[in-house]
Short mmCIF file of C-alpha atoms in Angstrom, two decimals:
data_model
loop_
_atom_site.label_atom_id
_atom_site.label_comp_id
_atom_site.label_asym_id
_atom_site.label_seq_id
_atom_site.Cartn_x
_atom_site.Cartn_y
_atom_site.Cartn_z
CA MET L 1 142.80 117.22 163.65
CA VAL L 2 143.64 114.80 166.46
CA ALA L 3 144.83 111.36 165.36
CA THR L 4 142.99 108.60 167.15
CA ILE L 5 144.00 105.01 167.82
CA VAL L 6 141.03 102.72 167.21
CA SER L 7 142.83 99.40 167.51
CA ALA L 8 146.21 98.14 168.70
CA ALA L 9 147.75 94.70 168.62
CA SER L 10 151.08 92.98 168.94
CA THR L 11 152.52 89.52 168.58
CA LYS L 12 154.34 88.17 171.59
CA TYR L 13 157.94 89.29 171.28
CA ASP L 14 160.07 86.15 171.17
CA ASN L 15 162.36 84.16 168.88
CA TYR L 16 160.51 82.74 165.87
CA PRO L 17 163.26 81.28 163.68
CA GLU L 18 160.64 79.43 161.62
CA SER L 19 158.68 82.62 160.85
CA SER L 20 159.16 85.75 158.70
CA SER L 21 158.35 89.44 158.72
CA ARG L 22 155.33 88.95 156.48
CA GLU L 23 153.84 86.31 158.79
CA LEU L 24 154.50 88.23 162.01
CA PHE L 25 153.14 91.50 160.57
CA GLY L 26 150.07 89.72 159.22
CA GLU L 27 149.44 88.12 162.60
CA ALA L 28 149.48 91.45 164.44
CA ALA L 29 147.33 93.15 161.78
CA ALA L 30 144.74 90.35 161.77
CA GLU L 31 144.29 90.79 165.51
CA ALA L 32 144.01 94.57 165.13
CA PHE L 33 141.24 94.33 162.53
CA ASP L 34 139.41 91.60 164.44
CA GLY L 35 136.49 93.18 166.26
CA ILE L 36 136.53 96.66 164.70
CA ASP L 37 134.21 97.77 161.96
CA LEU L 38 136.99 98.60 159.52
CA THR L 39 138.70 96.55 156.84
CA PRO L 40 142.14 96.92 155.24
CA ALA L 41 140.36 98.14 152.09
CA ASP L 42 139.42 101.30 154.03
CA LEU L 43 143.08 102.21 154.62
CA ASP L 44 144.64 105.16 152.83
CA ALA L 45 148.14 104.15 153.82
CA VAL L 46 150.29 101.44 155.40
CA TYR L 47 153.46 102.68 157.09
CA VAL L 48 155.96 100.06 158.21
CA GLY L 49 158.84 100.54 160.65
CA ASN L 50 161.63 98.11 159.87
CA PHE L 51 165.40 98.31 160.30
CA MET L 52 167.16 95.18 159.12
CA GLY L 53 164.91 93.24 156.76
CA ASP L 54 167.40 93.67 153.95
CA LEU L 55 170.31 92.61 156.18
CA ILE L 56 168.72 89.55 157.81
CA GLU L 57 166.01 88.41 155.39
CA ASP L 58 167.40 89.83 152.14
CA GLN L 59 164.12 91.69 151.92
CA GLY L 60 163.90 95.40 151.29
CA HIS L 61 160.84 97.22 149.95
CA MET L 62 158.84 96.20 153.00
CA GLY L 63 156.12 98.85 152.50
CA PRO L 64 154.20 97.30 149.62
CA LEU L 65 155.19 93.76 150.56
CA LEU L 66 153.52 94.05 153.95
CA ALA L 67 150.61 96.19 152.72
CA ASP L 68 149.87 93.37 150.29
CA HIS L 69 150.11 90.82 153.10
CA VAL L 70 147.54 92.65 155.22
CA GLY L 71 144.99 92.94 152.42
CA ALA L 72 145.74 96.57 151.52
CA ARG L 73 147.59 96.08 148.23
CA GLU L 74 146.52 99.44 146.77
CA ALA L 75 147.16 101.65 149.80
CA ALA L 76 150.04 104.11 149.76
CA SER L 77 152.81 102.21 151.50
CA ILE L 78 156.30 102.95 152.66
CA ARG L 79 158.98 101.55 154.93
CA VAL L 80 160.27 104.03 157.50
CA GLU L 81 163.82 103.38 158.70
CA SER L 82 165.42 105.20 161.59
CA ALA L 83 167.34 102.31 163.20
CA CYS L 84 165.78 101.32 166.54
CA ALA L 85 163.54 104.41 166.38
CA SER L 86 161.92 103.16 163.15
CA GLY L 87 158.66 102.40 164.96
CA GLY L 88 158.39 105.78 166.65
CA ALA L 89 159.30 107.56 163.41
CA THR L 90 156.58 105.59 161.63
CA VAL L 91 154.02 106.80 164.15
CA ALA L 92 155.17 110.39 163.66
CA GLN L 93 154.85 110.12 159.88
CA ALA L 94 151.33 108.73 160.14
CA VAL L 95 150.21 111.45 162.55
CA GLN L 96 151.61 114.12 160.23
CA ALA L 97 149.79 112.59 157.25
CA ILE L 98 146.51 112.63 159.16
CA GLU L 99 147.02 116.14 160.56
CA ALA L 100 147.84 117.39 157.07
CA GLY L 101 144.65 115.86 155.72
CA ALA L 102 146.61 113.62 153.37
CA ALA L 103 145.22 110.44 154.94
CA GLU L 104 142.27 109.52 157.12
CA ALA L 105 143.01 105.91 158.00
CA VAL L 106 146.52 104.52 158.36
CA LEU L 107 147.85 101.16 159.48
CA VAL L 108 150.96 102.03 161.47
CA GLY L 109 153.11 99.00 162.06
CA GLY L 110 156.57 97.80 162.85
CA VAL L 111 158.19 94.43 162.39
CA GLU L 112 161.56 92.80 162.85
CA GLN L 113 162.74 89.27 162.25
CA MET L 114 166.17 88.99 163.88
CA SER L 115 166.63 85.41 165.11
CA LEU L 116 167.28 84.00 161.63
CA ALA L 117 170.91 85.05 162.01
CA ASP L 118 173.47 84.07 164.66
CA ILE L 119 174.36 86.59 167.37
CA ALA L 120 177.52 87.81 165.64
CA HIS L 121 175.62 88.64 162.46
CA VAL L 122 172.77 90.29 164.37
CA THR L 123 175.36 92.39 166.22
CA ASP L 124 176.87 93.25 162.84
CA ALA L 125 173.47 94.21 161.42
CA LEU L 126 172.65 96.37 164.45
CA ALA L 127 176.02 98.06 164.01
CA ASN L 128 174.65 99.63 160.83
CA ALA L 129 173.02 102.18 163.13
CA ALA L 130 176.46 103.42 164.21
CA ASP L 131 179.12 105.36 162.24
CA ASP L 132 180.66 102.58 160.19
CA VAL L 133 184.13 104.06 159.72
CA TYR L 134 184.75 105.91 162.99
CA GLU L 135 183.02 103.32 165.20
CA ASN L 136 182.41 99.84 163.73
CA GLU L 137 185.67 99.64 161.80
CA GLN L 138 187.51 100.55 165.02
CA GLY L 139 186.02 97.55 166.82
CA LEU L 140 183.26 99.33 168.69
CA THR L 141 179.97 97.44 169.06
CA PHE L 142 176.54 98.72 169.99
CA PRO L 143 176.77 97.47 173.58
CA GLY L 144 180.26 99.00 173.54
CA ILE L 145 178.89 102.44 172.66
CA TYR L 146 176.37 102.31 175.52
CA ALA L 147 179.17 101.00 177.76
CA LEU L 148 181.17 104.16 176.99
CA ILE L 149 178.12 106.22 178.00
CA ALA L 150 177.64 104.14 181.16
CA ARG L 151 181.29 104.33 182.26
CA ARG L 152 181.39 108.12 181.88
CA TYR L 153 177.98 108.55 183.55
CA MET L 154 179.03 106.40 186.54
CA HIS L 155 182.22 108.46 186.85
CA GLU L 156 180.49 111.85 186.69
CA PHE L 157 177.54 111.08 188.93
CA GLY L 158 178.77 108.42 191.38
CA VAL L 159 176.42 105.74 190.07
CA THR L 160 177.30 102.05 190.59
CA GLN L 161 176.80 98.88 188.55
CA ALA L 162 174.28 97.81 191.18
CA ASP L 163 172.31 101.01 190.47
CA LEU L 164 172.26 100.13 186.75
CA ALA L 165 171.18 96.59 187.62
CA ALA L 166 168.12 97.94 189.47
CA VAL L 167 166.70 99.02 186.09
CA SER L 168 167.03 95.52 184.68
CA VAL L 169 165.52 93.92 187.80
CA LYS L 170 162.49 96.26 187.67
CA ASN L 171 161.79 95.83 183.97
CA ARG L 172 162.42 92.09 183.75
CA ASN L 173 160.22 91.52 186.76
CA ASN L 174 157.47 93.68 185.20
CA ALA L 175 157.67 91.45 182.11
CA VAL L 176 156.66 88.34 184.05
CA ALA L 177 152.98 89.35 184.14
CA ASN L 178 152.93 90.46 180.49
CA PRO L 179 151.98 87.54 178.22
CA LEU L 180 153.46 89.39 175.22
CA ALA L 181 156.91 89.65 176.83
CA GLN L 182 159.88 87.54 175.79
CA PHE L 183 161.23 86.97 179.32
CA GLN L 184 158.92 85.41 181.87
CA GLU L 185 161.29 84.80 184.78
CA GLU L 186 162.13 87.03 187.73
CA VAL L 187 165.75 88.09 188.14
CA SER L 188 167.63 89.45 191.14
CA ARG L 189 170.23 92.18 191.30
CA GLU L 190 172.83 89.42 191.83
CA ASP L 191 171.67 87.67 188.64
CA VAL L 192 172.35 90.87 186.69
CA LEU L 193 175.69 91.59 188.36
CA GLU L 194 176.87 88.01 187.87
CA SER L 195 175.77 87.69 184.23
CA LYS L 196 178.59 87.53 181.70
CA PRO L 197 180.35 90.74 180.66
CA ILE L 198 179.60 91.90 177.11
CA ALA L 199 181.21 95.35 177.14
CA THR L 200 182.37 96.48 180.58
CA PRO L 201 180.77 97.84 182.71
CA LEU L 202 177.69 96.37 180.97
CA ARG L 203 176.75 92.70 181.38
CA LEU L 204 174.38 90.46 179.52
CA TYR L 205 171.40 91.29 181.75
CA ASP L 206 172.08 95.02 181.30
CA ALA L 207 171.14 94.45 177.64
CA CYS L 208 167.90 93.72 175.83
CA PRO L 209 167.65 90.41 173.95
CA VAL L 210 167.48 89.60 170.24
CA SER L 211 163.77 89.44 169.42
CA ASP L 212 161.29 88.85 166.65
CA GLY L 213 157.86 90.41 166.60
CA ALA L 214 155.38 92.80 165.07
CA SER L 215 153.13 95.54 166.48
CA VAL L 216 150.43 97.60 164.79
CA VAL L 217 148.07 100.44 165.64
CA VAL L 218 145.20 101.59 163.43
CA VAL L 219 145.28 105.39 163.43
CA VAL L 220 142.40 107.45 161.99
CA SER L 221 141.26 111.06 162.02
CA GLU L 222 138.57 111.98 164.55
CA THR L 223 136.13 112.73 161.73
CA PHE L 224 136.81 109.34 160.17
CA ALA L 225 136.23 107.65 163.53
CA THR L 226 132.91 109.47 163.96
CA ALA L 227 131.79 108.77 160.38
CA HIS L 228 132.56 105.06 160.74
CA ASP L 229 131.26 104.78 164.29
CA LEU L 230 134.65 103.60 165.56
CA ASP L 231 135.37 103.70 169.29
CA ALA L 232 138.63 105.42 170.13
CA SER L 233 141.04 103.59 172.44
CA ALA L 234 143.45 106.49 172.80
CA ARG L 235 144.23 109.86 171.25
CA ILE L 236 147.68 110.89 170.04
CA LEU L 237 148.07 114.26 171.76
CA GLY L 238 151.56 115.12 170.59
CA THR L 239 154.67 113.93 168.80
CA GLY L 240 158.26 115.14 168.75
CA GLN L 241 161.37 114.04 166.93
CA SER L 242 164.98 115.20 166.86
CA SER L 243 168.45 114.04 165.87
CA ASP L 244 172.09 114.26 166.92
CA ALA L 245 175.44 113.14 165.51
CA VAL L 246 175.49 109.42 164.74
CA ALA L 247 179.00 108.87 166.16
CA LEU L 248 179.32 109.19 169.92
CA GLN L 249 182.67 110.96 169.43
CA ASP L 250 180.93 113.78 167.55
CA ARG L 251 178.47 114.62 170.35
CA ALA L 252 178.82 117.63 172.60
CA THR L 253 178.08 115.35 175.56
CA ILE L 254 177.84 111.59 176.06
CA THR L 255 176.19 111.59 179.50
CA HIS L 256 172.92 113.11 178.45
CA MET L 257 170.73 113.05 175.38
CA PRO L 258 169.97 116.45 173.82
CA ALA L 259 168.03 114.90 170.91
CA ALA L 260 165.66 113.27 173.39
CA GLU L 261 165.29 116.59 175.26
CA ARG L 262 164.35 118.34 172.02
CA ALA L 263 161.94 115.57 170.99
CA ALA L 264 160.33 115.63 174.43
CA THR L 265 159.99 119.41 174.48
CA ALA L 266 158.31 119.33 171.07
CA ALA L 267 155.94 116.54 172.13
CA TYR L 268 155.01 118.21 175.43
CA ASP L 269 154.35 121.50 173.62
CA ASP L 270 152.32 119.75 170.92
CA ALA L 271 150.25 117.95 173.56
CA GLY L 272 149.96 120.93 175.90
CA VAL L 273 151.20 118.93 178.88
CA THR L 274 154.30 118.86 181.11
CA PRO L 275 156.26 115.97 182.63
CA VAL L 276 154.18 116.08 185.85
CA ASP L 277 151.06 115.26 183.80
CA ILE L 278 152.45 111.88 182.64
CA ASP L 279 150.88 108.93 184.47
CA VAL L 280 152.81 106.09 182.83
CA ALA L 281 155.76 105.88 180.41
CA GLU L 282 157.34 103.33 178.11
CA VAL L 283 160.95 104.42 177.55
CA HIS L 284 163.70 103.00 175.36
CA ASP L 285 165.76 100.81 177.74
CA CYS L 286 167.87 98.88 175.23
CA PHE L 287 170.51 98.96 177.97
CA THR L 288 170.05 99.82 181.64
CA ILE L 289 171.96 103.10 181.26
CA ALA L 290 169.60 104.09 178.43
CA GLU L 291 166.57 104.23 180.74
CA ILE L 292 168.48 106.36 183.25
CA VAL L 293 169.56 109.00 180.73
CA ALA L 294 166.10 108.87 179.10
CA LEU L 295 164.33 109.75 182.36
CA GLU L 296 166.54 112.82 182.63
CA ALA L 297 166.06 113.90 179.01
CA LEU L 298 162.28 113.51 179.35
CA GLY L 299 162.24 115.93 182.27
CA PHE L 300 161.38 113.43 185.00
CA TYR L 301 164.74 113.81 186.76
CA GLU L 302 167.56 116.33 186.94
CA LEU L 303 170.85 115.40 185.23
CA GLY L 304 172.67 112.77 187.27
CA GLU L 305 169.53 111.81 189.22
CA GLY L 306 167.89 109.33 186.82
CA ALA L 307 169.19 106.20 188.56
CA ARG L 308 167.03 107.09 191.58
CA GLY L 309 163.95 106.02 189.64
CA ALA L 310 164.64 102.30 189.80
CA VAL L 311 166.89 102.32 192.89
CA GLU L 312 164.32 104.06 195.11
CA GLY L 313 161.26 102.47 193.54
CA GLU L 314 159.84 105.69 192.09
CA THR L 315 159.51 104.09 188.64
CA ALA L 316 158.16 100.77 189.95
CA LEU L 317 154.60 99.69 189.15
CA ASP L 318 153.42 101.22 192.42
CA GLY L 319 155.79 104.19 192.27
CA ARG L 320 154.95 107.82 191.51
CA LEU L 321 155.76 107.34 187.79
CA PRO L 322 155.61 103.73 186.57
CA VAL L 323 158.19 103.30 183.77
CA ASN L 324 158.13 100.30 181.46
CA PRO L 325 155.29 98.36 183.13
CA SER L 326 155.33 96.22 179.95
CA GLY L 327 158.80 94.96 180.84
CA GLY L 328 160.46 97.43 178.49
CA LEU L 329 163.00 96.37 175.93
CA LEU L 330 164.97 94.59 178.66
CA GLY L 331 162.12 92.29 179.62
CA LYS L 332 159.58 92.45 176.85
CA GLY L 333 162.15 92.21 174.07
CA HIS L 334 163.31 94.49 171.24
CA PRO L 335 162.32 93.53 167.70
CA VAL L 336 163.99 96.71 166.55
CA GLY L 337 161.57 98.20 163.99
CA ALA L 338 158.52 97.10 165.97
CA THR L 339 159.50 98.46 169.37
CA GLY L 340 158.30 102.06 168.96
CA VAL L 341 154.87 100.88 167.80
CA GLY L 342 154.79 98.20 170.48
CA GLN L 343 155.19 100.91 173.12
CA LEU L 344 151.96 102.49 171.82
CA VAL L 345 150.18 99.14 171.93
CA GLU L 346 151.14 98.79 175.61
CA LEU L 347 150.14 102.36 176.45
CA THR L 348 146.83 102.10 174.58
CA LYS L 349 145.99 99.16 176.84
CA GLN L 350 146.95 101.24 179.88
CA LEU L 351 144.65 104.08 178.80
CA ASP L 352 141.90 101.56 178.03
CA GLY L 353 142.27 100.03 181.50
CA ARG L 354 143.10 96.53 180.24
CA HIS L 355 146.84 96.16 180.76
CA PRO L 356 148.13 93.12 182.71
CA ASN L 357 150.20 95.57 184.79
CA GLN L 358 147.50 98.22 184.94
CA VAL L 359 148.51 101.62 186.36
CA ASP L 360 145.67 103.16 188.38
CA ASP L 361 143.88 106.11 186.75
CA ALA L 362 146.23 106.26 183.76
CA ASP L 363 145.02 109.13 181.58
CA THR L 364 148.18 110.56 179.96
CA ALA L 365 151.03 108.39 178.73
CA LEU L 366 154.43 108.89 177.07
CA ALA L 367 156.43 106.70 174.68
CA HIS L 368 160.14 107.35 173.99
CA ASN L 369 161.97 105.54 171.19
CA VAL L 370 165.68 105.87 170.32
CA GLY L 371 167.65 105.03 167.18
CA GLY L 372 171.34 104.27 167.40
CA SER L 373 173.01 105.47 170.58
CA GLY L 374 170.82 108.59 170.64
CA ALA L 375 171.16 109.98 167.12
CA SER L 376 167.43 109.83 166.50
CA THR L 377 164.68 110.04 169.06
CA THR L 378 160.91 110.21 168.94
CA VAL L 379 158.50 111.01 171.77
CA THR L 380 154.78 110.35 171.51
CA ILE L 381 152.20 111.46 174.07
CA LEU L 382 148.86 109.69 174.31
CA GLY L 383 145.67 110.64 176.08
CA GLY L 384 142.73 108.52 177.09
CA ALA L 385 139.72 108.41 174.83
CA MET E 1 187.97 101.78 153.73
CA PRO E 2 186.94 105.03 152.05
CA ALA E 3 189.72 107.15 150.57
CA TRP E 4 189.13 110.00 153.03
CA PHE E 5 189.86 107.68 155.94
CA ASP E 6 192.97 106.33 154.21
CA ASP E 7 194.17 109.95 153.99
CA PHE E 8 193.24 110.60 157.64
CA THR E 9 195.13 107.57 158.97
CA ALA E 10 198.11 108.11 156.65
CA ALA E 11 198.42 111.62 158.11
CA ILE E 12 198.45 110.16 161.64
CA ASP E 13 201.15 107.72 160.57
CA ALA E 14 203.21 110.67 159.27
CA HIS E 15 202.55 112.66 162.51
CA GLU E 16 200.72 115.24 160.41
CA GLN E 17 197.15 114.65 161.64
CA GLU E 18 194.71 117.51 161.25
CA CYS E 19 191.22 118.54 162.31
CA LEU E 20 188.94 121.07 160.61
CA VAL E 21 188.32 124.41 162.29
CA CYS E 22 185.31 126.55 161.40
CA GLU E 23 186.33 130.07 160.38
CA ALA E 24 182.96 131.42 161.55
CA CYS E 25 182.49 129.87 164.99
CA GLY E 26 185.75 128.11 165.84
CA ASP E 27 184.15 124.66 166.21
CA ARG E 28 186.60 121.81 165.68
CA THR E 29 185.58 118.64 163.89
CA LEU E 30 187.01 115.65 162.03
CA PRO E 31 187.03 115.04 158.28
CA PRO E 32 185.34 114.77 155.92
CA ARG E 33 182.94 117.67 156.34
CA GLN E 34 181.70 120.40 154.00
CA PHE E 35 179.51 122.08 156.62
CA CYS E 36 180.36 123.06 160.19
CA PRO E 37 178.18 120.87 162.46
CA ALA E 38 177.81 123.74 164.93
CA CYS E 39 176.86 126.65 162.62
CA ALA E 40 176.59 125.21 159.07
CA ALA E 41 179.27 127.56 157.72
CA THR E 42 181.35 126.16 154.87
CA GLU E 43 184.74 127.78 155.52
CA LEU E 44 186.58 124.95 157.27
CA THR E 45 190.36 125.17 157.60
CA PRO E 46 192.68 122.26 158.44
CA GLU E 47 194.74 122.76 161.59
CA PRO E 48 197.20 120.45 163.35
CA LEU E 49 195.59 117.98 165.75
CA PRO E 50 197.52 116.99 168.91
CA ASP E 51 198.67 113.36 169.08
CA ARG E 52 197.99 113.19 172.83
CA GLY E 53 194.72 113.33 174.65
CA GLU E 54 192.76 112.28 177.71
CA ILE E 55 190.62 109.17 178.12
CA LEU E 56 186.96 110.25 178.40
CA SER E 57 185.63 106.68 178.62
CA TYR E 58 186.57 103.09 177.85
CA THR E 59 185.09 99.61 177.57
CA GLU E 60 186.49 96.10 177.35
CA ILE E 61 184.56 94.31 174.63
CA SER E 62 183.83 90.58 174.95
CA VAL E 63 181.10 90.09 172.32
CA THR E 64 181.92 91.58 168.93
CA ILE E 65 181.05 91.75 165.25
CA PRO E 66 182.39 89.12 162.79
CA LYS E 67 185.23 91.38 161.63
CA PHE E 68 186.85 91.28 165.09
CA ARG E 69 185.93 87.71 166.01
CA GLY E 70 188.79 85.90 167.73
CA GLU E 71 190.30 89.16 169.00
CA THR E 72 188.22 89.55 172.19
CA PRO E 73 188.64 90.78 174.78
CA TYR E 74 189.97 94.12 173.58
CA THR E 75 189.56 97.62 174.94
CA VAL E 76 188.10 100.60 173.07
CA VAL E 77 188.78 104.10 174.37
CA LEU E 78 187.06 107.40 173.63
CA VAL E 79 189.73 110.11 173.75
CA GLU E 80 189.55 113.91 173.69
CA LEU E 81 192.51 115.16 171.60
CA ALA E 82 191.58 118.83 171.43
CA GLU E 83 188.61 120.85 172.59
CA GLY E 84 185.63 119.41 170.73
CA VAL E 85 187.62 116.71 168.96
CA GLN E 86 187.12 113.19 170.27
CA LEU E 87 188.26 110.01 168.59
CA THR E 88 187.50 106.33 169.15
CA GLY E 89 190.23 103.70 168.96
CA GLN E 90 191.62 100.50 170.39
CA LEU E 91 193.94 100.55 173.40
CA ARG E 92 197.40 99.03 173.02
CA GLU E 93 200.12 98.15 175.56
CA ALA E 94 197.66 98.20 178.48
CA THR E 95 194.48 96.46 179.56
CA ALA E 96 191.24 98.00 180.78
CA ASP E 97 192.31 97.20 184.35
CA GLU E 98 195.41 99.34 183.97
CA ILE E 99 193.81 102.62 182.85
CA GLU E 100 191.52 105.25 184.37
CA LEU E 101 189.42 108.08 183.01
CA GLY E 102 191.62 111.14 182.59
CA ASP E 103 194.78 109.17 181.75
CA GLU E 104 196.88 110.61 178.93
CA VAL E 105 197.25 108.48 175.79
CA ARG E 106 199.07 108.83 172.48
CA LEU E 107 197.45 108.48 169.05
CA ASP E 108 198.68 105.91 166.53
CA THR E 109 197.38 103.70 163.72
CA GLU E 110 197.73 100.06 162.77
CA PRO E 111 197.37 98.32 159.43
CA ARG E 112 194.23 96.28 158.92
CA ASP E 113 193.20 94.60 155.69
CA ASP E 114 195.05 96.56 153.00
CA GLY E 115 195.70 99.86 154.74
CA LEU E 116 196.20 101.81 157.97
CA ALA E 117 192.61 101.27 158.98
CA LEU E 118 192.70 101.04 162.76
CA ILE E 119 192.98 103.99 165.16
CA THR E 120 194.97 103.00 168.27
CA PHE E 121 195.98 104.66 171.51
CA HIS E 122 198.94 103.86 173.75
CA PRO E 123 199.55 105.00 177.33
CA ALA E 124 201.45 108.29 176.96
CA SER E 125 204.23 106.93 179.17
CA THR E 126 205.15 104.19 176.66
#
């Protein structure tokens, strides 16, 4: 039973301090249902990825709240929380429900409203994804955790800050052509290297911004699509998910990401493909170092080689494997619970041939979504309809 | 802070810090644990933990959470104290410019709020 995406939509990722999760989610869902012969009343379930609604908006219980706000009050609804991997985990849950025959039509969405709080409180809320006692209470921040990974990685593999900056330059410059991206201005390597330090060796432009936004995909079984005469935009060929220790200090290694390797292996096996089959990828680049270690964990590069992707242009739009043509988290923005679903929205457009940064002949695509500093990871592989 | 961490930091203060060693596989870990993270065995025995270790990584933090507002910049180090046992803490008596990966540091604690809540490391030479 292959799960099929029949519609995909996303708000622009940006700061909307006058908005709310219910409005953003409703906006994305309205666009997704516009133009397809399906109504929210046909949904069996609404799954919502969301990380910090209770911390920023004082709003938990997002499943039924948002199901109600998209006209599906009676559908089975649940919020899925796995920190910044909430969106990817939501997709995995929906695919499993469809493959198990428990649901035939699911609205899979993610939403985050972060800009209501000042930066210190957003940083504090994000810190909930780390080990509170052994990390936060010791003064470690989320950028700080990735900075520890970056420093060690640079030491072990002879990578420079300029090499890290190449990731930010690539992704932010990809974002310029994407109308849904938060950042719309080109940056140079000097801009990144001269931006203010946040947690050495990482600087402001090594980090993704604070974002608001919502993304949804309508996922149905193939038989449901046929019965309702729905055109498929993409097929979900495989999913994988794995975990690791939450605290960096409890990991066997901090310079690579075993949970991502396990998630990728499971997704490749499920889909019956290998890394060389992937035509385009959206990977979780919350910080520049994150994209580098992700490319290694996903099997695109050997350990210690991942920086080559951006530095040598191999992951550029016209490279052998375009990575984050959407702009990624660095350029497109990172409304935490929405990001994993937003990656699928971008890749569905790639497979449909209607992306603003269209990759030629894209037929197989990969999305990689990380929670915390690597403690939870999902990988989703899509194929063209 | 939770009681288990109060016990952990009080032991450091008394120079009696311990880790947990798995009787089945020998994996070392930090409290509190009921299951070995490596093999899921439940026979975990406290053993002395060295008070000196090597800096695996470090970062100087300029943007922080509300709890540490007004204290930036400060340096956080990730230190390996024994094989498989790493601990995160704030660097004292040196700045990020004065340390390198591999340097030896000494474990300590500092009071914060009502208890010994902060793990700290000092250059081993001080």
